[in-house]
PDB file of C-alpha atoms and ligand atoms in Angstrom:
ATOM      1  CA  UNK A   1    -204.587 227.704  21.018  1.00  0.00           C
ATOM      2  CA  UNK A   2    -205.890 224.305  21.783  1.00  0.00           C
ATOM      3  CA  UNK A   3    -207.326 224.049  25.447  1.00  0.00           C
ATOM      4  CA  UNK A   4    -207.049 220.199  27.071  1.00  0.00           C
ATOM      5  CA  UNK A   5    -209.923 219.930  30.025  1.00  0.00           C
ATOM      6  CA  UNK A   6    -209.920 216.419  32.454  1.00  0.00           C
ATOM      7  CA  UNK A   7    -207.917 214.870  29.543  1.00  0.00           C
ATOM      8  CA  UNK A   8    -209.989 216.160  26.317  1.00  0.00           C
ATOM      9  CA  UNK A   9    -208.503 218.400  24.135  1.00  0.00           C
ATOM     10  CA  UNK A  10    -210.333 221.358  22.323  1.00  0.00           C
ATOM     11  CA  UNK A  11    -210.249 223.203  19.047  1.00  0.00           C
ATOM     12  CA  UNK A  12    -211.199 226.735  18.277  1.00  0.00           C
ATOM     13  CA  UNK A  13    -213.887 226.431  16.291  1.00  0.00           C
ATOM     14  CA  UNK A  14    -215.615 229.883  16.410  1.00  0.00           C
ATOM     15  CA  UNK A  15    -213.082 232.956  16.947  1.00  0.00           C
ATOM     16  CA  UNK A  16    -214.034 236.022  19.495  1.00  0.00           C
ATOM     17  CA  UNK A  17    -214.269 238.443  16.320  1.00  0.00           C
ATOM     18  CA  UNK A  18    -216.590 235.881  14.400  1.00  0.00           C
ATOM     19  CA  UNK A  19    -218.649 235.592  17.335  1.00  0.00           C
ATOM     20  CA  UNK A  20    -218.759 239.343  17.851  1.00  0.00           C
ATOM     21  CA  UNK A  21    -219.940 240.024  14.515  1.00  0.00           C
ATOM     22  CA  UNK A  22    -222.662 237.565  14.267  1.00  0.00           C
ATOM     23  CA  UNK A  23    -224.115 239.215  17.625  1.00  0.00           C
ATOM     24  CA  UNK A  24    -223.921 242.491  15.979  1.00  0.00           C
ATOM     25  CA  UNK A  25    -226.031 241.053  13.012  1.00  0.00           C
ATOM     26  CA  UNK A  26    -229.172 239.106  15.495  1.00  0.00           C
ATOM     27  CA  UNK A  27    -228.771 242.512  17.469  1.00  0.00           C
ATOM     28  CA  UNK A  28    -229.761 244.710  14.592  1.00  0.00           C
ATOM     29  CA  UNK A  29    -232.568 242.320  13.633  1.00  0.00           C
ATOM     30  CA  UNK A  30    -233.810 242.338  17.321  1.00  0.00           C
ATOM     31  CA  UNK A  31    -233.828 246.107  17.895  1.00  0.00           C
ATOM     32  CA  UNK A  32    -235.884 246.788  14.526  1.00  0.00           C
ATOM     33  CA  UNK A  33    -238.504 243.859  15.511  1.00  0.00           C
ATOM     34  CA  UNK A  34    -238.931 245.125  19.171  1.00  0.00           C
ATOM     35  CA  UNK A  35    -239.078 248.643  18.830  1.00  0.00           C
ATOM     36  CA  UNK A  36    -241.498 250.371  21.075  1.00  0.00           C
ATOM     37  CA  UNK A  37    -242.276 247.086  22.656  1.00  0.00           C
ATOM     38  CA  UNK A  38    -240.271 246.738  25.889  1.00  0.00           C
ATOM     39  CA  UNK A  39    -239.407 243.526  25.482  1.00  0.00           C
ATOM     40  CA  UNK A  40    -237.912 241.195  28.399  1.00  0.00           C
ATOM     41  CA  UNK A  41    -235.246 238.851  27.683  1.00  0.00           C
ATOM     42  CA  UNK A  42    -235.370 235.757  29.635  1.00  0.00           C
ATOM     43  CA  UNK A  43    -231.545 234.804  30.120  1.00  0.00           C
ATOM     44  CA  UNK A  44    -231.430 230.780  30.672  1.00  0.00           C
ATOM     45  CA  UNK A  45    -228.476 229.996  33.433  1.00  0.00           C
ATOM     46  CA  UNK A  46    -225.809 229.458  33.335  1.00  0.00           C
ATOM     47  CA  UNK A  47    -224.656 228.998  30.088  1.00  0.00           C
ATOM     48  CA  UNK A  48    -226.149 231.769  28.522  1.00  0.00           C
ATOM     49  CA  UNK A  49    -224.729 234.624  30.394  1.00  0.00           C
ATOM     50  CA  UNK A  50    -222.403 235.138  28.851  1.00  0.00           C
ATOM     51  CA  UNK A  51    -223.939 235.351  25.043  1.00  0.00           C
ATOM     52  CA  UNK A  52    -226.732 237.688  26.730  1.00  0.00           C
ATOM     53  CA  UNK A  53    -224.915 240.375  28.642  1.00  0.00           C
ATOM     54  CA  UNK A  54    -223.404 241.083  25.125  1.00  0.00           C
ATOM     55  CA  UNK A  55    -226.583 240.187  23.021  1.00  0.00           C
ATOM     56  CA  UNK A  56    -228.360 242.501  25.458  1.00  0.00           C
ATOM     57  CA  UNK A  57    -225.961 245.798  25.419  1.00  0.00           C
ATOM     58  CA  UNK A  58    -225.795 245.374  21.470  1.00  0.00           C
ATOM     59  CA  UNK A  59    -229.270 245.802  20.999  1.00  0.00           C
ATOM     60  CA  UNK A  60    -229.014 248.920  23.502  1.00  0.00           C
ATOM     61  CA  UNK A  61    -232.946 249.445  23.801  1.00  0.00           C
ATOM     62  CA  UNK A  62    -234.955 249.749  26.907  1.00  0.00           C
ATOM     63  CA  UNK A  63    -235.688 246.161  27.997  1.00  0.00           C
ATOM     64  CA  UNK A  64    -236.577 244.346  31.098  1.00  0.00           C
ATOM     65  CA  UNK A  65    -233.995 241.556  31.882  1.00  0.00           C
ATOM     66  CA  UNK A  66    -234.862 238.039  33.948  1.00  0.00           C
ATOM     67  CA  UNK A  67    -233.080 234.857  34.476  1.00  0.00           C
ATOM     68  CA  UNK A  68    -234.453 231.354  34.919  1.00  0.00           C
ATOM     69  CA  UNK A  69    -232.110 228.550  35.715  1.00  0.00           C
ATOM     70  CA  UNK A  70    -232.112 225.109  34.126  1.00  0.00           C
ATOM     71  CA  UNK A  71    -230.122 222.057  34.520  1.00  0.00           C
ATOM     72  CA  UNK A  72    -229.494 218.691  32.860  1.00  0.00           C
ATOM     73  CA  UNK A  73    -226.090 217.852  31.858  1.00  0.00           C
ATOM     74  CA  UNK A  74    -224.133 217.966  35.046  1.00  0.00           C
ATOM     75  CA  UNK A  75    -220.915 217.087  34.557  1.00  0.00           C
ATOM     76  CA  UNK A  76    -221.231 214.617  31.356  1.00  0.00           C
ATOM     77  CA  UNK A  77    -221.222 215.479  27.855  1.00  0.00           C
ATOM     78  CA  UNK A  78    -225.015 214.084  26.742  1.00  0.00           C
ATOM     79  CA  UNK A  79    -228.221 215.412  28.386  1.00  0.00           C
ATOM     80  CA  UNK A  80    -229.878 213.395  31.515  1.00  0.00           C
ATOM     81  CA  UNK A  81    -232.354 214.018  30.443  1.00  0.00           C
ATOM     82  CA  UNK A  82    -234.165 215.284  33.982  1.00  0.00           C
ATOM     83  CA  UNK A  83    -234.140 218.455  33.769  1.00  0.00           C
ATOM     84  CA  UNK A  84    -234.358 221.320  36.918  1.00  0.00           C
ATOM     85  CA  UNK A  85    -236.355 224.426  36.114  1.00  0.00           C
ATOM     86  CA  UNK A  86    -236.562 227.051  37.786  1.00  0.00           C
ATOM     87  CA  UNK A  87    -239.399 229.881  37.986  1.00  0.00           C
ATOM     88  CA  UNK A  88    -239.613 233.602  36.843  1.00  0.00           C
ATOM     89  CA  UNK A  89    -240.353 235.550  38.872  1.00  0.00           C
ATOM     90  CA  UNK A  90    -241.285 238.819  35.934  1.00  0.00           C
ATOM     91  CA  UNK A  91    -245.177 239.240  35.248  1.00  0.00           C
ATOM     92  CA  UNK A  92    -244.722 238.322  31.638  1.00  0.00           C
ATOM     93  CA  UNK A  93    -248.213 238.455  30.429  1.00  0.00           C
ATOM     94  CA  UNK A  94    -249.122 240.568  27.207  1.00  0.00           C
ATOM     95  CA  UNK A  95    -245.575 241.592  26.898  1.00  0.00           C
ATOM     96  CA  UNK A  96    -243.431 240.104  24.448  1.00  0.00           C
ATOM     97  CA  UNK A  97    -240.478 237.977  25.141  1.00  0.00           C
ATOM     98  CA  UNK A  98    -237.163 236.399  23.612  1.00  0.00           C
ATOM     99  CA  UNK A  99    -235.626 233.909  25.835  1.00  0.00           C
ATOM    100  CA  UNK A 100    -231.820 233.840  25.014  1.00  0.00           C
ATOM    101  CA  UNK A 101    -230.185 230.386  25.402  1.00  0.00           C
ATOM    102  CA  UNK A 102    -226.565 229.703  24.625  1.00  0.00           C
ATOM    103  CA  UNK A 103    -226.817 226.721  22.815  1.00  0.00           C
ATOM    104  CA  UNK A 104    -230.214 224.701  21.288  1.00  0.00           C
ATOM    105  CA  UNK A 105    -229.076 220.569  21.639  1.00  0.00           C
ATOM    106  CA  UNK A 106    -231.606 218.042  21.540  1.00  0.00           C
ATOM    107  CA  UNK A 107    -233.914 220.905  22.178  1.00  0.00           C
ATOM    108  CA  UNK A 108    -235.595 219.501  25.276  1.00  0.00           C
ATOM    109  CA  UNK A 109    -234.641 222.506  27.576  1.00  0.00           C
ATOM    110  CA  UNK A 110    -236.212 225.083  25.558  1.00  0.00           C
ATOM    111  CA  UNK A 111    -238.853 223.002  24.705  1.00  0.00           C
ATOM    112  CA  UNK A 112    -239.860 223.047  28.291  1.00  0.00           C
ATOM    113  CA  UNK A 113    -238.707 226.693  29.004  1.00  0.00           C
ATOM    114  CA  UNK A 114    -241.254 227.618  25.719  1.00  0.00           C
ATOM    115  CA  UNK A 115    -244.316 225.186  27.788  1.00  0.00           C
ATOM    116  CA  UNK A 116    -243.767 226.549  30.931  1.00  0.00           C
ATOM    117  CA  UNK A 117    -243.786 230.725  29.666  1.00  0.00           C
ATOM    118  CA  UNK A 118    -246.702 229.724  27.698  1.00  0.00           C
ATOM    119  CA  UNK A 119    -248.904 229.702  30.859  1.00  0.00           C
ATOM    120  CA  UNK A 120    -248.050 233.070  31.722  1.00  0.00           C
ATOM    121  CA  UNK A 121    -249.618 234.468  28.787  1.00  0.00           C
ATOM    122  CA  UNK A 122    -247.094 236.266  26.828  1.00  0.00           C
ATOM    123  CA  UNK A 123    -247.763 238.473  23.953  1.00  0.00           C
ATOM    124  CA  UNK A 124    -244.978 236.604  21.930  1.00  0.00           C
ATOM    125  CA  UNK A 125    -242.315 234.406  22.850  1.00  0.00           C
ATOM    126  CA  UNK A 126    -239.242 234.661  20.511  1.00  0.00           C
ATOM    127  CA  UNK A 127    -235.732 232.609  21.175  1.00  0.00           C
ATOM    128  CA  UNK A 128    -231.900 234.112  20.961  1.00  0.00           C
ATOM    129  CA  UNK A 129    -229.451 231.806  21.040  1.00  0.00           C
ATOM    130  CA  UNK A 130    -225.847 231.591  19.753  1.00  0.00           C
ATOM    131  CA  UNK A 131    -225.457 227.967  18.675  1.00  0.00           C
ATOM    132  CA  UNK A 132    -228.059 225.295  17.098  1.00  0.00           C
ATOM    133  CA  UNK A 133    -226.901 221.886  16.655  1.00  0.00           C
ATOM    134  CA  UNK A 134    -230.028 220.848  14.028  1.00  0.00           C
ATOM    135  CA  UNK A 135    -228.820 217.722  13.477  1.00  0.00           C
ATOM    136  CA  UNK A 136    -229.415 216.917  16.740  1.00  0.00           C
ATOM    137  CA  UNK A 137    -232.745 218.971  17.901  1.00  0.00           C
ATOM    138  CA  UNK A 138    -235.523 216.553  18.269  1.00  0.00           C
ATOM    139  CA  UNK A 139    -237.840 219.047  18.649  1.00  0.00           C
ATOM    140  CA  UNK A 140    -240.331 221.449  16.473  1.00  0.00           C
ATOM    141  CA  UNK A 141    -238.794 224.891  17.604  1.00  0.00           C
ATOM    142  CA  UNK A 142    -238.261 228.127  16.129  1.00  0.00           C
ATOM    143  CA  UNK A 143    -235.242 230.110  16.632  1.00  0.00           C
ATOM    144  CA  UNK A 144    -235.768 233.453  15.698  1.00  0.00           C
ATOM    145  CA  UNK A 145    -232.145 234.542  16.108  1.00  0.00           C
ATOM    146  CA  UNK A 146    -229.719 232.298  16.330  1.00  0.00           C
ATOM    147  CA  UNK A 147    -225.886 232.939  15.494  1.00  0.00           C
ATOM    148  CA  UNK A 148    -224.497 229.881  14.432  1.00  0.00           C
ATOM    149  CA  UNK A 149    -225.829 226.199  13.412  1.00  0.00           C
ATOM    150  CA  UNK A 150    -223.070 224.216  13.973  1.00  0.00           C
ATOM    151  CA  UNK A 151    -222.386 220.121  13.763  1.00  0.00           C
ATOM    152  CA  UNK A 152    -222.885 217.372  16.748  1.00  0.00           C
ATOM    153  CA  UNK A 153    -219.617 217.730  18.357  1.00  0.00           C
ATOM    154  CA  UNK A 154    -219.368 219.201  22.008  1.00  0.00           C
ATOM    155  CA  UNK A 155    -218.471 222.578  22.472  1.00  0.00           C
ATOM    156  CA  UNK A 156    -216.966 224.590  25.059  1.00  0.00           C
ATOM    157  CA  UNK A 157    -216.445 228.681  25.605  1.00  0.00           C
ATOM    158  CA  UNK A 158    -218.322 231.443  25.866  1.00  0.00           C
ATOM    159  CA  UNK A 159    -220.453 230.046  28.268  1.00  0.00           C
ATOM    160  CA  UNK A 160    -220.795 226.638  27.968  1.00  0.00           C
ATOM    161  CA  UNK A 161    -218.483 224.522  29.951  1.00  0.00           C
ATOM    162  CA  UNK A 162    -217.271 220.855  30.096  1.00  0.00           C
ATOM    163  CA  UNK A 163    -217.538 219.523  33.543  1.00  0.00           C
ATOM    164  CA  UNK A 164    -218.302 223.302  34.923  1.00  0.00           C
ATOM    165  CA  UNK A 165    -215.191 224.629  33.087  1.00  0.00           C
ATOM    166  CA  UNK A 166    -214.365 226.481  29.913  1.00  0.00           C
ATOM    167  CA  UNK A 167    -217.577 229.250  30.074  1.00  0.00           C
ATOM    168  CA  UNK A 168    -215.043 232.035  30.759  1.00  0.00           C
ATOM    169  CA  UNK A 169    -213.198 231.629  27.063  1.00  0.00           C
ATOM    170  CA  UNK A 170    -213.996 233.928  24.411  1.00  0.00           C
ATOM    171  CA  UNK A 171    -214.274 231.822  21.558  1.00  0.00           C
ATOM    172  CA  UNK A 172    -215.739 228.918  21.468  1.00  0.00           C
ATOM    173  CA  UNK A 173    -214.141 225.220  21.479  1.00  0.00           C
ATOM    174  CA  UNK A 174    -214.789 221.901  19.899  1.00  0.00           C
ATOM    175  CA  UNK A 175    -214.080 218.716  21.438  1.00  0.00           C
ATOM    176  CA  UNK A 176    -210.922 217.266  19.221  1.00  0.00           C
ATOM    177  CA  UNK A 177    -209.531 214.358  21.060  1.00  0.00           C
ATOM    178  CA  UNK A 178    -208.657 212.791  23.933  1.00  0.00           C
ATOM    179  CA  UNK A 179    -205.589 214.492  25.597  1.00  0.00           C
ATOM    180  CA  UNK A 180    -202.106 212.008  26.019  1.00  0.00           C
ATOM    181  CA  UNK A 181    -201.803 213.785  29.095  1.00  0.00           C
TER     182      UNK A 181
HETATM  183  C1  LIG B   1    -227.168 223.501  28.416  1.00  0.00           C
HETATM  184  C2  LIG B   1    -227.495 224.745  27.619  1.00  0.00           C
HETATM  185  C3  LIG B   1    -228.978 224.616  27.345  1.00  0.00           C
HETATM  186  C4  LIG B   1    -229.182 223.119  27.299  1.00  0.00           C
HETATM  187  C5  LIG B   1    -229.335 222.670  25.876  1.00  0.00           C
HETATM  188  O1  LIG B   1    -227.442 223.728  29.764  1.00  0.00           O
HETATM  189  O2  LIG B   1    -227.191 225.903  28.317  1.00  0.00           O
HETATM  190  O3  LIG B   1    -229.759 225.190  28.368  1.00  0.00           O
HETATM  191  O4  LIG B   1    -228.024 222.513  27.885  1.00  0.00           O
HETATM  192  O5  LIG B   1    -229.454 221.290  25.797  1.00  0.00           O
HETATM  193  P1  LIG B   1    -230.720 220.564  25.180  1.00  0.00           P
HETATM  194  O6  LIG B   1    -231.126 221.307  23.952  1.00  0.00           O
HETATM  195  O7  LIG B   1    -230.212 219.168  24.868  1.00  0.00           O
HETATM  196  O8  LIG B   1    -231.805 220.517  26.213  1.00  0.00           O
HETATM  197  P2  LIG B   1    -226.854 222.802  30.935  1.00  0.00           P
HETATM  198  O9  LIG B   1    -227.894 221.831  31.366  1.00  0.00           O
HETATM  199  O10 LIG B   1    -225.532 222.231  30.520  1.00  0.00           O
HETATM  200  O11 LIG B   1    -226.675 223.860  32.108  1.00  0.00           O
HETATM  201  P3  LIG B   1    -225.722 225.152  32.151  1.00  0.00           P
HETATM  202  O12 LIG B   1    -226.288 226.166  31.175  1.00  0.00           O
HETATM  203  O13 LIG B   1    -225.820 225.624  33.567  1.00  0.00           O
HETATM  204  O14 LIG B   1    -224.335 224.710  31.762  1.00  0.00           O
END
């Protein structure tokens, strides 16, 4: 099913089942690199929610859980590129980290999520996140887990929205055309 959002239509691109799976897989890999470490996932709002409730009950180990809230895209499709961060408010120093993101673009959010943690004084500082888009990451990062690396186009579901709409869909959606309606 195609969903059409403020005249753009969208095209399932990843299925719930696919997605489901692939979290089972970084899940595994997280639990057997973090055991015995406590680790505390940084969940990066809004988007990300979603991905990390599930992320987070699949690797079913004791964990500390924190959010921190960052902004750029309001309601368009490309980046700001001013971006609102919020802080943590989790002592993370000497423990060890993965910040879950739902989606890595240009990579300027997490490059600035990755600065900022770094003055705490983690142990480590890994990074979860569903969907890369390396053909369009300007930045040097590592992404320990991610689920998917997928092309340029925009994307909606499972968190990530279009003009604050489309996070609650299970799958996730790529932008197809514009809408005759
Ligand atoms: C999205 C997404 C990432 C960021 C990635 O957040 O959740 O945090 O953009 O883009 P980048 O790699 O180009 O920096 P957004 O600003 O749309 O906020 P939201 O999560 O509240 O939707």
């Amino acid at each position: 099913m195609n969903y059409v959002i403020n005249g753009k239509e969208f095209r399932e691109l990843l299925s719930a089942d696919t997605i489901e799976r692939a979290i089972g897989r970084e899940a595994a890999r997280i639990r057997e690199h973090y055991a015995n470490l406590d680790p505390v996932f940084v969940i990066v709002l809004k988007g990300a929610m979603f991905f990390a409730v599930d992320l987070i009950r699949a690797v079913a180990m004791p964990c500390t859980v924190e959010v921190l809230s960052a902004k750029s895209y309001g309601d368009a499709m490309e980046s700001s590129g001013e971006l609102r961060l919020s802080e943590i408010s989790a002592v993370i120093r000497n423990r060890h980290v993965v910040v879950i993101e739902d989606i890595v673009d240009t990579g300027l959010t997490l490059k600035k999520i990755l600065d900022q943690l770094k003055h705490q004084f983690p142990a480590s500082v890994q990074v979860a996140t569903l969907l890369s888009k390396p053909s369009v990451t300007k930045e040097q990062l590592e992404l320990r887990y991610c689920c998917f690396e997928v092309g340029p186009e925009f994307l909606i579901g499972y968190g990530l929205d279009y003009a604050e709409q489309g996070r609650e869909l299970k799958a996730v959606y790529a932008l197809h055309r514009e809408s005759a309606e």
